[in-house]
Structure formats: C-alpha cells, structure tokens
Short mmCIF file of C-alpha atoms in Angstrom, two decimals:
data_model
loop_
_atom_site.label_atom_id
_atom_site.label_comp_id
_atom_site.label_asym_id
_atom_site.label_seq_id
_atom_site.Cartn_x
_atom_site.Cartn_y
_atom_site.Cartn_z
CA UNK A 1 0.00 0.00 0.00
CA UNK A 2 1.17 3.52 -0.85
CA UNK A 3 -0.10 6.33 1.41
CA UNK A 4 0.29 9.86 0.05
CA UNK A 5 -0.55 12.84 2.26
CA UNK A 6 -1.55 15.87 0.19
CA UNK A 7 -2.23 19.27 1.72
CA UNK A 8 -2.14 23.01 1.11
CA UNK A 9 -0.71 25.24 3.80
CA UNK A 10 -0.01 28.93 4.19
CA UNK A 11 3.55 30.23 4.25
CA UNK A 12 3.41 29.97 8.04
CA UNK A 13 2.21 26.36 7.95
CA UNK A 14 -1.51 26.74 8.68
CA UNK A 15 -4.20 24.66 6.99
CA UNK A 16 -6.97 27.15 7.83
CA UNK A 17 -7.75 30.00 10.22
CA UNK A 18 -8.38 29.60 13.94
CA UNK A 19 -12.09 29.46 13.06
CA UNK A 20 -11.28 26.30 11.05
CA UNK A 21 -13.04 27.72 8.04
CA UNK A 22 -11.98 26.47 4.62
CA UNK A 23 -9.65 28.92 2.86
CA UNK A 24 -8.45 29.06 -0.74
CA UNK A 25 -4.71 28.78 -0.19
CA UNK A 26 -3.82 27.57 -3.68
CA UNK A 27 -5.19 28.35 -7.15
CA UNK A 28 -6.52 26.73 -10.30
CA UNK A 29 -3.29 24.97 -11.27
CA UNK A 30 -2.98 23.33 -7.88
CA UNK A 31 -6.65 22.35 -7.86
CA UNK A 32 -5.99 20.57 -11.18
CA UNK A 33 -2.93 18.82 -9.68
CA UNK A 34 -5.02 17.61 -6.73
CA UNK A 35 -7.72 16.37 -9.10
CA UNK A 36 -5.14 14.36 -11.05
CA UNK A 37 -3.83 12.83 -7.83
CA UNK A 38 -7.36 11.90 -6.77
CA UNK A 39 -7.96 10.30 -10.14
CA UNK A 40 -4.77 8.26 -9.78
CA UNK A 41 -5.72 7.01 -6.29
CA UNK A 42 -7.86 4.10 -5.18
CA UNK A 43 -9.29 6.04 -2.23
CA UNK A 44 -9.29 9.49 -0.66
CA UNK A 45 -9.00 9.59 3.14
CA UNK A 46 -10.08 12.29 5.60
CA UNK A 47 -10.75 12.56 9.30
CA UNK A 48 -14.21 13.23 10.67
CA UNK A 49 -13.14 16.75 11.68
CA UNK A 50 -12.68 17.61 8.01
CA UNK A 51 -16.12 16.18 7.21
CA UNK A 52 -17.75 18.26 9.95
CA UNK A 53 -15.89 21.46 9.06
CA UNK A 54 -15.96 21.37 5.24
CA UNK A 55 -18.52 18.73 4.18
CA UNK A 56 -16.27 17.68 1.26
CA UNK A 57 -17.45 15.63 -1.69
CA UNK A 58 -14.00 14.23 -2.56
CA UNK A 59 -14.82 13.25 -6.12
CA UNK A 60 -12.84 13.75 -9.33
CA UNK A 61 -13.96 17.03 -10.91
CA UNK A 62 -12.57 16.64 -14.45
CA UNK A 63 -14.81 14.69 -16.84
CA UNK A 64 -11.84 13.42 -18.85
CA UNK A 65 -10.15 12.05 -15.75
CA UNK A 66 -13.31 10.21 -14.72
CA UNK A 67 -13.67 8.84 -18.25
CA UNK A 68 -10.06 7.64 -18.21
CA UNK A 69 -10.66 5.79 -14.96
CA UNK A 70 -13.66 4.03 -16.52
CA UNK A 71 -11.61 3.13 -19.59
CA UNK A 72 -9.12 1.56 -17.20
CA UNK A 73 -11.98 -0.55 -15.82
CA UNK A 74 -12.14 1.44 -12.58
CA UNK A 75 -15.02 3.38 -11.02
CA UNK A 76 -15.30 6.99 -12.19
CA UNK A 77 -14.38 8.19 -8.70
CA UNK A 78 -12.06 6.70 -6.09
CA UNK A 79 -13.53 5.33 -2.89
CA UNK A 80 -13.80 7.67 0.08
CA UNK A 81 -12.65 6.84 3.61
CA UNK A 82 -13.60 8.66 6.82
CA UNK A 83 -11.64 7.96 10.02
CA UNK A 84 -14.31 8.52 12.68
CA UNK A 85 -13.72 6.85 16.02
CA UNK A 86 -17.12 7.65 17.57
CA UNK A 87 -19.35 7.72 14.49
CA UNK A 88 -19.96 11.46 14.28
CA UNK A 89 -20.25 11.59 10.47
CA UNK A 90 -23.70 13.06 9.63
CA UNK A 91 -25.84 10.75 7.54
CA UNK A 92 -26.54 13.63 5.13
CA UNK A 93 -22.83 14.39 4.60
CA UNK A 94 -21.79 14.86 0.96
CA UNK A 95 -19.19 12.14 1.35
CA UNK A 96 -21.97 9.58 1.88
CA UNK A 97 -23.67 10.19 -1.47
CA UNK A 98 -23.80 7.54 -4.17
CA UNK A 99 -21.01 8.98 -6.34
CA UNK A 100 -18.54 6.45 -4.93
CA UNK A 101 -18.17 3.78 -2.28
CA UNK A 102 -17.50 5.23 1.17
CA UNK A 103 -15.84 3.44 4.07
CA UNK A 104 -16.24 4.74 7.62
CA UNK A 105 -13.57 3.52 10.03
CA UNK A 106 -14.95 3.30 13.57
CA UNK A 107 -13.65 2.20 16.94
CA UNK A 108 -15.47 -0.25 19.18
CA UNK A 109 -16.56 2.75 21.28
CA UNK A 110 -18.85 4.06 18.53
CA UNK A 111 -22.49 3.90 19.76
CA UNK A 112 -24.72 1.24 18.27
CA UNK A 113 -27.27 3.77 17.01
CA UNK A 114 -24.57 5.63 15.07
CA UNK A 115 -23.31 2.37 13.58
CA UNK A 116 -26.80 1.45 12.45
CA UNK A 117 -27.40 4.88 10.92
CA UNK A 118 -24.10 4.91 9.04
CA UNK A 119 -24.46 1.31 7.86
CA UNK A 120 -27.25 2.44 5.54
CA UNK A 121 -24.85 4.78 3.72
CA UNK A 122 -21.34 3.32 3.98
CA UNK A 123 -19.19 0.25 4.45
CA UNK A 124 -18.14 0.11 8.10
CA UNK A 125 -14.72 -0.97 9.34
CA UNK A 126 -14.25 -1.44 13.08
CA UNK A 127 -10.68 -1.34 14.37
CA UNK A 128 -9.47 -0.32 17.83
CA UNK A 129 -11.15 0.16 21.19
CA UNK A 130 -11.37 3.87 22.11
CA UNK A 131 -10.00 5.24 18.84
CA UNK A 132 -9.45 3.85 15.38
CA UNK A 133 -6.42 1.58 15.11
CA UNK A 134 -5.06 2.94 11.85
CA UNK A 135 -2.75 0.01 11.17
CA UNK A 136 -5.64 -2.44 11.36
CA UNK A 137 -8.04 -0.18 9.47
CA UNK A 138 -5.60 0.41 6.62
CA UNK A 139 -4.81 -3.31 6.45
CA UNK A 140 -8.53 -3.92 5.95
CA UNK A 141 -8.67 -1.28 3.23
CA UNK A 142 -5.79 -3.01 1.48
CA UNK A 143 -7.69 -6.30 1.69
CA UNK A 144 -10.52 -4.47 -0.11
CA UNK A 145 -8.11 -3.83 -2.99
CA UNK A 146 -7.24 -0.21 -2.18
CA UNK A 147 -3.51 0.12 -2.85
CA UNK A 148 -2.96 3.88 -3.26
CA UNK A 149 -4.52 6.08 -0.59
CA UNK A 150 -4.55 9.87 -0.86
CA UNK A 151 -4.94 11.56 2.53
CA UNK A 152 -6.44 15.05 2.44
CA UNK A 153 -6.50 15.93 6.14
CA UNK A 154 -6.93 17.18 8.64
CA UNK A 155 -3.99 17.81 10.90
CA UNK A 156 -5.03 15.38 13.64
CA UNK A 157 -5.32 12.49 11.20
CA UNK A 158 -2.09 13.38 9.42
CA UNK A 159 -0.19 13.40 12.71
CA UNK A 160 -1.71 10.04 13.67
CA UNK A 161 -0.67 8.52 10.34
CA UNK A 162 2.91 9.72 10.77
CA UNK A 163 2.83 8.41 14.34
CA UNK A 164 1.70 5.00 13.08
CA UNK A 165 4.43 4.94 10.42
CA UNK A 166 1.90 4.70 7.62
CA UNK A 167 2.91 7.69 5.46
CA UNK A 168 5.03 7.01 2.37
CA UNK A 169 4.96 10.44 0.74
CA UNK A 170 4.01 14.04 1.57
CA UNK A 171 3.00 16.51 -1.12
CA UNK A 172 2.53 20.01 0.24
CA UNK A 173 1.50 23.14 -1.61
CA UNK A 174 2.87 26.16 0.28
CA UNK A 175 0.85 29.23 -0.62
CA UNK A 176 1.44 32.99 -0.38
CA UNK A 177 -0.67 33.69 2.71
CA UNK A 178 0.07 34.36 6.35
CA UNK A 179 -2.77 33.09 8.53
CA UNK A 180 -1.30 33.06 12.02
CA UNK A 181 -3.00 32.08 15.25
CA UNK A 182 -1.79 29.65 17.88
CA UNK A 183 -5.09 27.77 17.59
CA UNK A 184 -5.11 27.54 13.80
CA UNK A 185 -4.66 23.95 12.57
CA UNK A 186 -1.31 22.94 11.13
CA UNK A 187 -0.24 20.12 8.85
CA UNK A 188 0.34 17.74 11.76
CA UNK A 189 -1.51 18.50 14.99
CA UNK A 190 -2.25 15.84 17.59
CA UNK A 191 0.03 15.43 20.60
CA UNK A 192 3.22 16.13 18.68
CA UNK A 193 6.51 14.27 18.69
CA UNK A 194 9.10 14.77 21.43
CA UNK A 195 11.61 12.21 20.14
CA UNK A 196 12.11 9.96 17.11
CA UNK A 197 10.83 12.61 14.75
CA UNK A 198 9.83 11.37 11.30
CA UNK A 199 12.34 12.61 8.75
CA UNK A 200 11.73 13.31 5.09
CA UNK A 201 13.79 13.14 1.92
CA UNK A 202 13.09 15.96 -0.52
CA UNK A 203 12.13 14.48 -3.89
CA UNK A 204 10.90 17.49 -5.89
CA UNK A 205 10.20 21.23 -5.76
CA UNK A 206 7.76 22.62 -8.32
CA UNK A 207 6.57 26.20 -8.67
CA UNK A 208 2.79 26.36 -9.11
CA UNK A 209 0.35 29.28 -9.02
CA UNK A 210 2.02 31.75 -6.62
CA UNK A 211 3.50 29.05 -4.42
CA UNK A 212 5.48 25.83 -4.51
CA UNK A 213 4.67 22.14 -4.30
CA UNK A 214 7.14 20.26 -2.11
CA UNK A 215 7.30 16.49 -2.49
CA UNK A 216 8.97 14.45 0.24
CA UNK A 217 9.45 10.73 0.68
CA UNK A 218 9.42 9.40 4.23
CA UNK A 219 12.86 7.88 4.72
CA UNK A 220 12.67 6.42 8.23
CA UNK A 221 10.08 3.69 7.71
#
C-alpha cells in the first residue's frame, strides 16, 4: 500500500484559520494537480473533523479524468474513507452520497445507534477500542483492494498517520498567505513528537500558481 498525504498550507504552515473555516490557499493549477492525484488514487481519506468542518465531496472534478478511470476498468471516482472513532459523520454528509463507495472507520466505542445509521450509507470498518487503530483499518482497506490512498487531512489524522508509520509520501502546496493564530490547525496537529521525529527526503520542488509544491518521501520507515 502507498499512502500519500496531500495538503495546502499557508507560508506559516496553517491549513486554515483559527475558526477552522476552509480557505483558498492555492489556485486553479494546484486544484488541477489535486484532481489528477485523486484520479490516480484508489481512495481518498479524511478525518471526521474535516467532514464536519468542510462537508467535502472528494470526487474527481474533471470529466476526462473520470472517463479515463472508466476506460481503465475502474469506477469513475475513487472510494472515500472517513476515520471517525465515535461515528460522528452526519448521515446527510456529501461524502456519503452515491457517487462512490465510502468506508467509515470506527472504533469499538462508537455507539450502536450511530453504527446502524451509518451502515445504511457506507461500508463500516471497526478497528481499535477507544479510537481507530489505523494500522488495522488500513490493512482492511488493502484487503478491499485499495492500494494507493490519498490523505487530504486534517492535521489530527495526518499526525496520527505519521505516528503509526503509515505515510510514504508528503505533497505540500505552500501558498502565499500568512494566517497566524496559535489555535489555527497545522499540517500535523495531535500530541506532537518529542523524540524519534519522522524525517523526510526531498524528492521534488515545483513552482505552481504563486506558491510551490514540495514532495517528500518518508525515509525512516
């Protein structure tokens, strides 16, 4: 399995403002790059916080890219995956529409009524007691035939994936904005590392829009 984290951050490393409102950090060229990466992936992964804040659809926008997937005998859109320990994903969330298969990864602590409600809209994966065991959940996704996963946030999930040693590559658009705020989300939130920091090997630097796309491979797996 290949796990690619893709994100857009301001020049000071913020994913959004302290209000956690979605901001346009990149432009049209980067949106097209993200769409191509989605189209090349088997699934797009987000945390429940991103679902609650942004209500993303996470489908391929370009008609030609969807057509190419179908010509390759693949669904027009990649699968969608929500990491949601307690089952907070609303049943009317855009990510649960019928445009693509959606998997919701739950922990054993998720209430039965939430499991039942979500089971009508998604494939459920249970892994872990109080929170989702990402190693087990991703192993199940691989058993489902999902080999390339594109992770689109948020910061809590991205940190947890680095902590679990699951990230293979990081692609980060750094845009020409200063957002600031000690409470604004960053690329990797969570508890933070105090030792054995993941290290990255720079693979590419590409200028795009008014920013740059930095591509790193994780070299301490």
